[in-house]
Amino acid sequence: MATDVPEGSVRNILEQETLKWVFVGGKGGVGKTTCSSILSILLAQVRQSVLVISTDPAHNLSDAFQQRFTKIPTLVNGFSNLYAMEVDPKVEGDDLSDEGLDGFLSELTNAIPGVDEAMSFAEMLKLVQTMDYSVIVFDTAPTGHTLRLLQFPSTLEKGLEKVMALKNKFGGIMNQATRLFGLGDEFSTDAMLGKLEGMKDVIEQVNRQFKDPDLTTFVCICIPEFLSLYETERLVQELTKFEIDAHNIIINQVLFDDEAVESKLLKARIKMQQKYIDQFYMLYDDFHITKLPLLPEEVCGVQALRKFSQHYVSPYKPDLTRGTLEEVQMRISTLKLQLEEAKLELETLQKGKQDA
């Protein structure tokens, strides 16, 4: 039966040559940016050109690669085919060509929550589609924002309906006002409507691609805790509802039982984590589940990302296995070291007491 379990790695994503869009999402603070960065590095090894985009307002791509990124795709240091960009999922003045349109849209934004993000996202997709990248990796914002991102086509639909209603109600007055103030045709309701229509076309075209499992996949990132399991379940259900393919889960910050752990706190933590890991395997028995170890340091910089990427393609195995000769020897040397440290601490305390 064990042979039926999909391999615990992301090889399936690397081998799927038709993939165009890879979304990486999950609860806040589970390591999405590190996973997005490493996935893009691995894809750059097998694809002609890769773009990794952060749509999270709290951008961390610059921290992960230790390089400054902006809303213009920038070549990542040390690569010839990996680019990164950070975009804010909100409307910026220069995205909308003029201030008048921006002002008009504030009414629209208040009426339809998320329409500003939808328009910004449409602008970004329009930009991305003019570039020739083999595959695009999205480092998305926490789950709620990601789900909004997937709802953008229907959000823009509502936006168009609202503009139509405003046009029917105030169209004549608005067109008269634009002429009265000597403003150009770009401020007319027809121009605004045309802009929204254009964005809607882009979003719908991309949305069709998002629903094609040959072109798009979603990678869920989590940690072995209750809230993260709950959020992952919610995310997977929503993705199913939006007909978006997902068959990879990455579990971050795992403490491995095989490793020489003496702390009671860590042992309790391992037991708790194992309970949730078992639930992940039970709920997602047809998913590729990749378990990644908790590290004593952050994974920052291209070198560290490259080194850690090996655990994405072949399942992580601890250096020492409990009960082996090497592990017992290691445990003895660790205990000896701890004993020496405790003796020194005791001597310092005794000396301090005598001086007092």
mmCIF file of C-alpha atoms in Angstrom:
data_model
loop_
_atom_site.group_PDB
_atom_site.id
_atom_site.type_symbol
_atom_site.label_atom_id
_atom_site.label_comp_id
_atom_site.label_asym_id
_atom_site.label_seq_id
_atom_site.Cartn_x
_atom_site.Cartn_y
_atom_site.Cartn_z
ATOM 1 C CA MET A 1 0.000 0.000 0.000
ATOM 2 C CA ALA A 2 2.899 2.334 0.801
ATOM 3 C CA THR A 3 3.925 2.269 -2.861
ATOM 4 C CA ASP A 4 0.662 4.057 -3.750
ATOM 5 C CA VAL A 5 1.620 7.122 -1.681
ATOM 6 C CA PRO A 6 2.866 9.951 -3.961
ATOM 7 C CA GLU A 7 6.531 10.857 -3.515
ATOM 8 C CA GLY A 8 7.211 13.427 -0.783
ATOM 9 C CA SER A 9 8.873 15.968 -3.067
ATOM 10 C CA VAL A 10 8.102 18.687 -5.636
ATOM 11 C CA ARG A 11 9.604 16.714 -8.544
ATOM 12 C CA ASN A 12 6.135 16.401 -10.108
ATOM 13 C CA ILE A 13 6.041 20.214 -10.527
ATOM 14 C CA LEU A 14 9.524 20.323 -12.043
ATOM 15 C CA GLU A 15 8.660 17.501 -14.457
ATOM 16 C CA GLN A 16 5.380 19.104 -15.634
ATOM 17 C CA GLU A 17 6.772 20.951 -18.639
ATOM 18 C CA THR A 18 3.457 22.566 -19.605
ATOM 19 C CA LEU A 19 3.106 24.510 -16.322
ATOM 20 C CA LYS A 20 2.796 28.278 -16.793
ATOM 21 C CA TRP A 21 1.502 29.492 -13.392
ATOM 22 C CA VAL A 22 2.539 28.170 -9.944
ATOM 23 C CA PHE A 23 0.767 29.684 -6.931
ATOM 24 C CA VAL A 24 2.270 29.305 -3.460
ATOM 25 C CA GLY A 25 -0.092 30.042 -0.579
ATOM 26 C CA GLY A 26 -1.036 29.356 3.012
ATOM 27 C CA LYS A 27 -1.454 30.923 6.444
ATOM 28 C CA GLY A 28 0.772 33.871 7.420
ATOM 29 C CA GLY A 29 4.173 33.005 8.851
ATOM 30 C CA VAL A 30 4.500 29.430 7.543
ATOM 31 C CA GLY A 31 7.382 30.133 5.149
ATOM 32 C CA LYS A 32 5.621 30.838 1.834
ATOM 33 C CA THR A 33 8.310 33.215 0.581
ATOM 34 C CA THR A 34 11.157 30.756 1.237
ATOM 35 C CA CYS A 35 9.173 28.027 -0.560
ATOM 36 C CA SER A 36 8.359 30.342 -3.503
ATOM 37 C CA SER A 37 12.021 31.356 -3.791
ATOM 38 C CA ILE A 38 13.263 27.763 -3.689
ATOM 39 C CA LEU A 39 10.604 26.552 -6.159
ATOM 40 C CA SER A 40 11.623 29.314 -8.565
ATOM 41 C CA ILE A 41 15.323 28.362 -8.174
ATOM 42 C CA LEU A 42 14.505 24.693 -8.903
ATOM 43 C CA LEU A 43 12.318 25.637 -11.889
ATOM 44 C CA ALA A 44 15.120 27.847 -13.244
ATOM 45 C CA GLN A 45 17.242 24.675 -13.491
ATOM 46 C CA VAL A 46 14.756 22.982 -15.833
ATOM 47 C CA ARG A 47 12.932 25.850 -17.583
ATOM 48 C CA GLN A 48 14.120 28.532 -19.973
ATOM 49 C CA SER A 49 13.051 31.572 -17.923
ATOM 50 C CA VAL A 50 11.287 31.968 -14.563
ATOM 51 C CA LEU A 51 9.632 34.963 -12.904
ATOM 52 C CA VAL A 52 8.776 34.949 -9.200
ATOM 53 C CA ILE A 53 6.235 37.608 -8.164
ATOM 54 C CA SER A 54 5.353 38.635 -4.620
ATOM 55 C CA THR A 55 1.747 39.839 -4.290
ATOM 56 C CA ASP A 56 1.993 39.984 -0.482
ATOM 57 C CA PRO A 57 1.902 43.603 0.828
ATOM 58 C CA ALA A 58 4.545 42.560 3.418
ATOM 59 C CA HIS A 59 7.150 41.751 0.752
ATOM 60 C CA ASN A 60 9.834 39.277 1.792
ATOM 61 C CA LEU A 61 11.337 38.279 -1.567
ATOM 62 C CA SER A 62 14.013 40.953 -1.159
ATOM 63 C CA ASP A 63 14.883 39.479 2.268
ATOM 64 C CA ALA A 64 14.922 35.905 0.978
ATOM 65 C CA PHE A 65 17.306 36.649 -1.901
ATOM 66 C CA GLN A 66 19.054 39.498 -0.021
ATOM 67 C CA GLN A 67 18.533 41.723 -3.039
ATOM 68 C CA ARG A 68 16.247 44.722 -3.592
ATOM 69 C CA PHE A 69 13.273 44.087 -5.913
ATOM 70 C CA THR A 70 10.660 46.508 -7.271
ATOM 71 C CA LYS A 71 7.568 46.299 -9.485
ATOM 72 C CA ILE A 72 9.903 45.918 -12.493
ATOM 73 C CA PRO A 73 11.186 42.343 -13.047
ATOM 74 C CA THR A 74 14.853 42.200 -11.970
ATOM 75 C CA LEU A 75 17.398 39.478 -12.677
ATOM 76 C CA VAL A 76 18.276 37.621 -9.465
ATOM 77 C CA ASN A 77 21.991 37.760 -8.657
ATOM 78 C CA GLY A 78 23.794 34.565 -9.639
ATOM 79 C CA PHE A 79 21.205 33.577 -12.285
ATOM 80 C CA SER A 80 20.812 34.165 -16.003
ATOM 81 C CA ASN A 81 17.147 33.111 -16.271
ATOM 82 C CA LEU A 82 15.483 33.874 -12.893
ATOM 83 C CA TYR A 83 13.704 37.206 -12.384
ATOM 84 C CA ALA A 84 11.836 38.591 -9.364
ATOM 85 C CA MET A 85 9.367 41.449 -8.807
ATOM 86 C CA GLU A 86 7.261 42.759 -5.930
ATOM 87 C CA VAL A 87 3.856 44.280 -6.663
ATOM 88 C CA ASP A 88 1.374 45.848 -4.270
ATOM 89 C CA PRO A 89 -2.148 44.462 -4.690
ATOM 90 C CA LYS A 90 -3.628 47.958 -4.647
ATOM 91 C CA VAL A 91 -4.189 50.585 -7.313
ATOM 92 C CA GLU A 92 -1.339 53.021 -7.857
ATOM 93 C CA GLY A 93 -1.751 56.344 -9.654
ATOM 94 C CA ASP A 94 0.527 55.420 -12.538
ATOM 95 C CA ASP A 95 -1.342 52.164 -13.091
ATOM 96 C CA LEU A 96 -4.454 54.140 -13.952
ATOM 97 C CA SER A 97 -2.968 56.656 -16.396
ATOM 98 C CA ASP A 98 -4.570 59.707 -14.702
ATOM 99 C CA GLU A 99 -5.783 61.130 -11.443
ATOM 100 C CA GLY A 100 -9.345 61.754 -12.643
ATOM 101 C CA LEU A 101 -9.916 58.077 -13.325
ATOM 102 C CA ASP A 102 -8.387 57.259 -9.932
ATOM 103 C CA GLY A 103 -10.834 59.663 -8.246
ATOM 104 C CA PHE A 104 -13.790 58.213 -10.084
ATOM 105 C CA LEU A 105 -12.759 54.704 -9.081
ATOM 106 C CA SER A 106 -12.761 55.539 -5.369
ATOM 107 C CA GLU A 107 -16.577 55.433 -5.591
ATOM 108 C CA LEU A 108 -16.308 52.069 -7.318
ATOM 109 C CA THR A 109 -13.787 50.741 -4.781
ATOM 110 C CA ASN A 110 -16.091 51.586 -1.881
ATOM 111 C CA ALA A 111 -19.007 49.928 -3.623
ATOM 112 C CA ILE A 112 -17.218 46.678 -4.511
ATOM 113 C CA PRO A 113 -14.603 45.457 -2.030
ATOM 114 C CA GLY A 114 -11.535 44.168 -3.856
ATOM 115 C CA VAL A 115 -12.114 45.901 -7.191
ATOM 116 C CA ASP A 116 -8.952 48.008 -6.716
ATOM 117 C CA GLU A 117 -6.920 44.839 -6.145
ATOM 118 C CA ALA A 118 -8.620 43.196 -9.120
ATOM 119 C CA MET A 119 -7.690 46.071 -11.399
ATOM 120 C CA SER A 120 -4.135 46.192 -10.106
ATOM 121 C CA PHE A 121 -3.841 42.432 -10.596
ATOM 122 C CA ALA A 122 -5.259 42.737 -14.120
ATOM 123 C CA GLU A 123 -2.683 45.441 -14.918
ATOM 124 C CA MET A 124 0.091 43.214 -13.596
ATOM 125 C CA LEU A 125 -1.127 40.188 -15.578
ATOM 126 C CA LYS A 126 -1.314 42.342 -18.698
ATOM 127 C CA LEU A 127 2.308 43.352 -18.093
ATOM 128 C CA VAL A 128 3.400 39.763 -17.365
ATOM 129 C CA GLN A 129 1.703 38.438 -20.503
ATOM 130 C CA THR A 130 3.709 40.801 -22.690
ATOM 131 C CA MET A 131 6.888 39.242 -21.255
ATOM 132 C CA ASP A 132 8.050 35.878 -22.397
ATOM 133 C CA TYR A 133 8.576 33.769 -19.245
ATOM 134 C CA SER A 134 8.321 29.971 -19.384
ATOM 135 C CA VAL A 135 6.775 29.809 -15.903
ATOM 136 C CA ILE A 136 5.602 32.346 -13.299
ATOM 137 C CA VAL A 137 5.649 31.646 -9.545
ATOM 138 C CA PHE A 138 3.308 33.690 -7.322
ATOM 139 C CA ASP A 139 4.303 34.239 -3.700
ATOM 140 C CA THR A 140 0.811 35.129 -2.501
ATOM 141 C CA ALA A 141 -0.453 36.987 0.557
ATOM 142 C CA PRO A 142 -2.018 34.991 3.454
ATOM 143 C CA THR A 143 -4.971 32.739 2.598
ATOM 144 C CA GLY A 144 -7.800 35.324 2.689
ATOM 145 C CA HIS A 145 -6.050 37.564 0.149
ATOM 146 C CA THR A 146 -5.217 34.579 -2.063
ATOM 147 C CA LEU A 147 -8.868 33.560 -2.231
ATOM 148 C CA ARG A 148 -9.807 37.133 -3.151
ATOM 149 C CA LEU A 149 -7.228 36.989 -5.929
ATOM 150 C CA LEU A 150 -8.989 33.916 -7.335
ATOM 151 C CA GLN A 151 -12.339 35.738 -7.192
ATOM 152 C CA PHE A 152 -11.092 38.691 -9.278
ATOM 153 C CA PRO A 153 -13.004 37.787 -12.476
ATOM 154 C CA SER A 154 -16.347 37.918 -10.639
ATOM 155 C CA THR A 155 -15.214 41.051 -8.733
ATOM 156 C CA LEU A 156 -14.513 42.831 -12.017
ATOM 157 C CA GLU A 157 -17.874 41.633 -13.344
ATOM 158 C CA LYS A 158 -19.531 43.447 -10.411
ATOM 159 C CA GLY A 159 -17.329 46.476 -11.116
ATOM 160 C CA LEU A 160 -18.535 46.627 -14.690
ATOM 161 C CA GLU A 161 -22.153 46.373 -13.599
ATOM 162 C CA LYS A 162 -21.564 49.250 -11.171
ATOM 163 C CA VAL A 163 -19.965 51.413 -13.880
ATOM 164 C CA MET A 164 -22.871 50.626 -16.206
ATOM 165 C CA ALA A 165 -25.320 51.690 -13.486
ATOM 166 C CA LEU A 166 -23.320 54.895 -12.859
ATOM 167 C CA LYS A 167 -23.143 55.553 -16.593
ATOM 168 C CA ASN A 168 -26.915 55.148 -16.983
ATOM 169 C CA LYS A 169 -27.527 57.360 -13.970
ATOM 170 C CA PHE A 170 -24.864 60.063 -14.336
ATOM 171 C CA GLY A 171 -23.319 59.423 -17.765
ATOM 172 C CA GLY A 172 -24.686 62.584 -19.395
ATOM 173 C CA ILE A 173 -23.694 64.814 -16.456
ATOM 174 C CA MET A 174 -20.201 63.283 -16.261
ATOM 175 C CA ASN A 175 -19.573 63.696 -19.989
ATOM 176 C CA GLN A 176 -20.826 67.323 -19.819
ATOM 177 C CA ALA A 177 -18.557 67.949 -16.798
ATOM 178 C CA THR A 178 -15.492 66.556 -18.589
ATOM 179 C CA ARG A 179 -16.164 68.865 -21.552
ATOM 180 C CA LEU A 180 -16.940 71.839 -19.258
ATOM 181 C CA PHE A 181 -13.607 71.501 -17.464
ATOM 182 C CA GLY A 182 -11.753 70.983 -20.730
ATOM 183 C CA LEU A 183 -10.721 67.419 -19.874
ATOM 184 C CA GLY A 184 -9.872 64.942 -22.593
ATOM 185 C CA ASP A 185 -11.945 61.999 -23.802
ATOM 186 C CA GLU A 186 -10.003 59.665 -21.485
ATOM 187 C CA PHE A 187 -12.199 60.917 -18.589
ATOM 188 C CA SER A 188 -15.483 59.984 -20.270
ATOM 189 C CA THR A 189 -17.526 57.095 -18.858
ATOM 190 C CA ASP A 190 -17.024 55.213 -22.134
ATOM 191 C CA ALA A 191 -13.240 55.437 -21.711
ATOM 192 C CA MET A 192 -13.490 54.222 -18.111
ATOM 193 C CA LEU A 193 -15.818 51.434 -19.141
ATOM 194 C CA GLY A 194 -13.434 50.481 -21.963
ATOM 195 C CA LYS A 195 -10.549 50.279 -19.499
ATOM 196 C CA LEU A 196 -12.517 47.997 -17.173
ATOM 197 C CA GLU A 197 -13.667 45.877 -20.126
ATOM 198 C CA GLY A 198 -10.051 45.474 -21.278
ATOM 199 C CA MET A 199 -8.994 44.364 -17.830
ATOM 200 C CA LYS A 200 -11.909 41.979 -17.614
ATOM 201 C CA ASP A 201 -10.829 40.375 -20.920
ATOM 202 C CA VAL A 202 -7.283 39.878 -19.579
ATOM 203 C CA ILE A 203 -8.542 38.466 -16.278
ATOM 204 C CA GLU A 204 -10.998 36.093 -17.993
ATOM 205 C CA GLN A 205 -8.340 34.854 -20.402
ATOM 206 C CA VAL A 206 -5.951 34.239 -17.490
ATOM 207 C CA ASN A 207 -8.750 32.710 -15.428
ATOM 208 C CA ARG A 208 -9.282 30.089 -18.131
ATOM 209 C CA GLN A 209 -5.575 29.263 -17.864
ATOM 210 C CA PHE A 210 -5.805 29.116 -14.050
ATOM 211 C CA LYS A 211 -8.501 26.425 -14.362
ATOM 212 C CA ASP A 212 -6.373 24.308 -16.692
ATOM 213 C CA PRO A 213 -4.372 21.735 -14.640
ATOM 214 C CA ASP A 214 -1.823 21.476 -17.466
ATOM 215 C CA LEU A 215 -1.014 25.176 -17.069
ATOM 216 C CA THR A 216 -1.638 25.976 -13.389
ATOM 217 C CA THR A 217 -1.057 24.379 -10.004
ATOM 218 C CA PHE A 218 -1.317 25.592 -6.418
ATOM 219 C CA VAL A 219 1.220 24.595 -3.736
ATOM 220 C CA CYS A 220 -0.143 24.766 -0.176
ATOM 221 C CA ILE A 221 2.388 25.670 2.533
ATOM 222 C CA CYS A 222 1.704 24.846 6.176
ATOM 223 C CA ILE A 223 3.237 23.876 9.511
ATOM 224 C CA PRO A 224 2.201 20.847 11.632
ATOM 225 C CA GLU A 225 -0.238 22.706 13.903
ATOM 226 C CA PHE A 226 -4.033 22.766 14.230
ATOM 227 C CA LEU A 227 -4.660 26.270 12.812
ATOM 228 C CA SER A 228 -2.440 25.606 9.819
ATOM 229 C CA LEU A 229 -4.160 22.268 9.125
ATOM 230 C CA TYR A 230 -7.551 24.003 9.352
ATOM 231 C CA GLU A 231 -6.424 26.821 7.026
ATOM 232 C CA THR A 232 -4.989 24.324 4.519
ATOM 233 C CA GLU A 233 -8.267 22.393 4.474
ATOM 234 C CA ARG A 234 -10.164 25.649 3.863
ATOM 235 C CA LEU A 235 -7.742 26.590 1.079
ATOM 236 C CA VAL A 236 -7.959 23.184 -0.639
ATOM 237 C CA GLN A 237 -11.786 23.305 -0.536
ATOM 238 C CA GLU A 238 -11.814 26.818 -2.029
ATOM 239 C CA LEU A 239 -9.366 25.788 -4.755
ATOM 240 C CA THR A 240 -11.642 22.862 -5.628
ATOM 241 C CA LYS A 241 -14.573 25.312 -5.797
ATOM 242 C CA PHE A 242 -12.596 27.570 -8.174
ATOM 243 C CA GLU A 243 -11.527 24.470 -10.182
ATOM 244 C CA ILE A 244 -7.840 25.166 -9.530
ATOM 245 C CA ASP A 245 -5.496 22.189 -9.460
ATOM 246 C CA ALA A 246 -3.603 21.441 -6.222
ATOM 247 C CA HIS A 247 -1.667 18.271 -5.487
ATOM 248 C CA ASN A 248 1.326 19.476 -3.455
ATOM 249 C CA ILE A 249 1.554 20.289 0.241
ATOM 250 C CA ILE A 250 4.780 21.448 1.890
ATOM 251 C CA ILE A 251 4.935 21.024 5.673
ATOM 252 C CA ASN A 252 7.525 23.379 7.127
ATOM 253 C CA GLN A 253 9.267 23.469 10.530
ATOM 254 C CA VAL A 254 9.069 19.724 11.211
ATOM 255 C CA LEU A 255 10.972 18.267 14.195
ATOM 256 C CA PHE A 256 12.073 14.758 13.269
ATOM 257 C CA ASP A 257 11.669 12.031 15.914
ATOM 258 C CA ASP A 258 14.758 10.156 14.687
ATOM 259 C CA GLU A 259 17.042 12.994 15.664
ATOM 260 C CA ALA A 260 18.848 12.997 19.008
ATOM 261 C CA VAL A 261 16.419 15.107 21.037
ATOM 262 C CA GLU A 262 16.805 15.176 24.824
ATOM 263 C CA SER A 263 14.612 18.152 25.698
ATOM 264 C CA LYS A 264 11.233 17.235 27.251
ATOM 265 C CA LEU A 265 9.711 20.287 25.589
ATOM 266 C CA LEU A 266 10.952 19.224 22.147
ATOM 267 C CA LYS A 267 9.794 15.638 22.702
ATOM 268 C CA ALA A 268 6.301 16.929 23.545
ATOM 269 C CA ARG A 269 6.404 19.152 20.470
ATOM 270 C CA ILE A 270 7.424 16.212 18.240
ATOM 271 C CA LYS A 271 4.475 14.188 19.583
ATOM 272 C CA MET A 272 2.065 17.072 18.901
ATOM 273 C CA GLN A 273 3.442 17.649 15.398
ATOM 274 C CA GLN A 274 3.205 13.951 14.552
ATOM 275 C CA LYS A 275 -0.519 13.979 15.366
ATOM 276 C CA TYR A 276 -1.125 16.725 12.763
ATOM 277 C CA ILE A 277 1.277 15.222 10.211
ATOM 278 C CA ASP A 278 -0.722 11.954 10.423
ATOM 279 C CA GLN A 279 -3.907 13.962 9.784
ATOM 280 C CA PHE A 280 -2.342 15.620 6.725
ATOM 281 C CA TYR A 281 -1.466 12.187 5.293
ATOM 282 C CA MET A 282 -4.961 10.905 6.057
ATOM 283 C CA LEU A 283 -6.781 13.903 4.523
ATOM 284 C CA TYR A 284 -4.484 14.308 1.495
ATOM 285 C CA ASP A 285 -3.481 10.740 0.636
ATOM 286 C CA ASP A 286 -3.323 11.609 -3.093
ATOM 287 C CA PHE A 287 -1.117 14.718 -2.574
ATOM 288 C CA HIS A 288 2.656 14.972 -2.758
ATOM 289 C CA ILE A 289 3.487 15.911 0.848
ATOM 290 C CA THR A 290 6.985 17.325 1.378
ATOM 291 C CA LYS A 291 8.226 17.536 4.975
ATOM 292 C CA LEU A 292 10.944 20.078 5.685
ATOM 293 C CA PRO A 293 13.015 20.266 8.887
ATOM 294 C CA LEU A 294 12.963 23.113 11.397
ATOM 295 C CA LEU A 295 16.348 24.824 11.115
ATOM 296 C CA PRO A 296 18.298 26.690 13.796
ATOM 297 C CA GLU A 297 18.767 29.609 11.377
ATOM 298 C CA GLU A 298 16.771 31.467 8.695
ATOM 299 C CA VAL A 299 17.198 30.462 5.058
ATOM 300 C CA CYS A 300 18.408 33.736 3.526
ATOM 301 C CA GLY A 301 20.514 34.421 0.468
ATOM 302 C CA VAL A 302 20.934 32.480 -2.780
ATOM 303 C CA GLN A 303 23.550 30.104 -1.330
ATOM 304 C CA ALA A 304 21.362 29.082 1.642
ATOM 305 C CA LEU A 305 18.290 28.743 -0.606
ATOM 306 C CA ARG A 306 20.192 26.529 -3.068
ATOM 307 C CA LYS A 307 21.488 24.343 -0.229
ATOM 308 C CA PHE A 308 18.046 23.916 1.360
ATOM 309 C CA SER A 309 16.440 23.187 -2.040
ATOM 310 C CA GLN A 310 17.826 19.616 -1.979
ATOM 311 C CA HIS A 311 15.131 18.677 0.585
ATOM 312 C CA TYR A 312 12.438 19.678 -1.949
ATOM 313 C CA VAL A 313 13.557 17.120 -4.522
ATOM 314 C CA SER A 314 14.477 14.211 -2.241
ATOM 315 C CA PRO A 315 12.787 13.609 1.152
ATOM 316 C CA TYR A 316 14.757 14.892 4.159
ATOM 317 C CA LYS A 317 16.503 12.279 6.291
ATOM 318 C CA PRO A 318 18.041 13.178 9.676
ATOM 319 C CA ASP A 319 21.820 12.769 9.977
ATOM 320 C CA LEU A 320 21.526 10.514 13.019
ATOM 321 C CA THR A 321 18.971 7.806 13.747
ATOM 322 C CA ARG A 322 17.977 7.161 17.337
ATOM 323 C CA GLY A 323 19.400 3.929 18.781
ATOM 324 C CA THR A 324 22.390 3.650 16.437
ATOM 325 C CA LEU A 325 25.967 3.564 17.764
ATOM 326 C CA GLU A 326 26.728 6.995 16.224
ATOM 327 C CA GLU A 327 23.616 8.544 17.780
ATOM 328 C CA VAL A 328 24.414 7.208 21.285
ATOM 329 C CA GLN A 329 28.013 8.440 20.988
ATOM 330 C CA MET A 330 26.734 11.848 19.875
ATOM 331 C CA ARG A 331 24.297 11.934 22.793
ATOM 332 C CA ILE A 332 27.089 11.104 25.287
ATOM 333 C CA SER A 333 29.351 13.858 23.924
ATOM 334 C CA THR A 334 26.426 16.346 24.050
ATOM 335 C CA LEU A 335 25.659 15.387 27.675
ATOM 336 C CA LYS A 336 29.363 15.721 28.602
ATOM 337 C CA LEU A 337 29.424 19.196 27.066
ATOM 338 C CA GLN A 338 26.242 20.186 28.937
ATOM 339 C CA LEU A 339 27.741 18.872 32.184
ATOM 340 C CA GLU A 340 30.910 20.947 31.676
ATOM 341 C CA GLU A 341 28.809 24.054 30.990
ATOM 342 C CA ALA A 342 26.707 23.411 34.124
ATOM 343 C CA LYS A 343 29.882 22.992 36.255
ATOM 344 C CA LEU A 344 31.264 26.315 34.985
ATOM 345 C CA GLU A 345 27.915 28.003 35.715
ATOM 346 C CA LEU A 346 27.902 26.547 39.250
ATOM 347 C CA GLU A 347 31.475 27.736 39.895
ATOM 348 C CA THR A 348 30.569 31.255 38.705
ATOM 349 C CA LEU A 349 27.524 31.339 41.001
ATOM 350 C CA GLN A 350 29.522 30.046 44.004
ATOM 351 C CA LYS A 351 32.272 32.599 43.386
ATOM 352 C CA GLY A 352 29.694 35.386 43.163
ATOM 353 C CA LYS A 353 28.132 34.266 46.454
ATOM 354 C CA GLN A 354 31.536 34.218 48.226
ATOM 355 C CA ASP A 355 32.409 37.706 46.928
ATOM 356 C CA ALA A 356 29.086 39.003 48.213
#
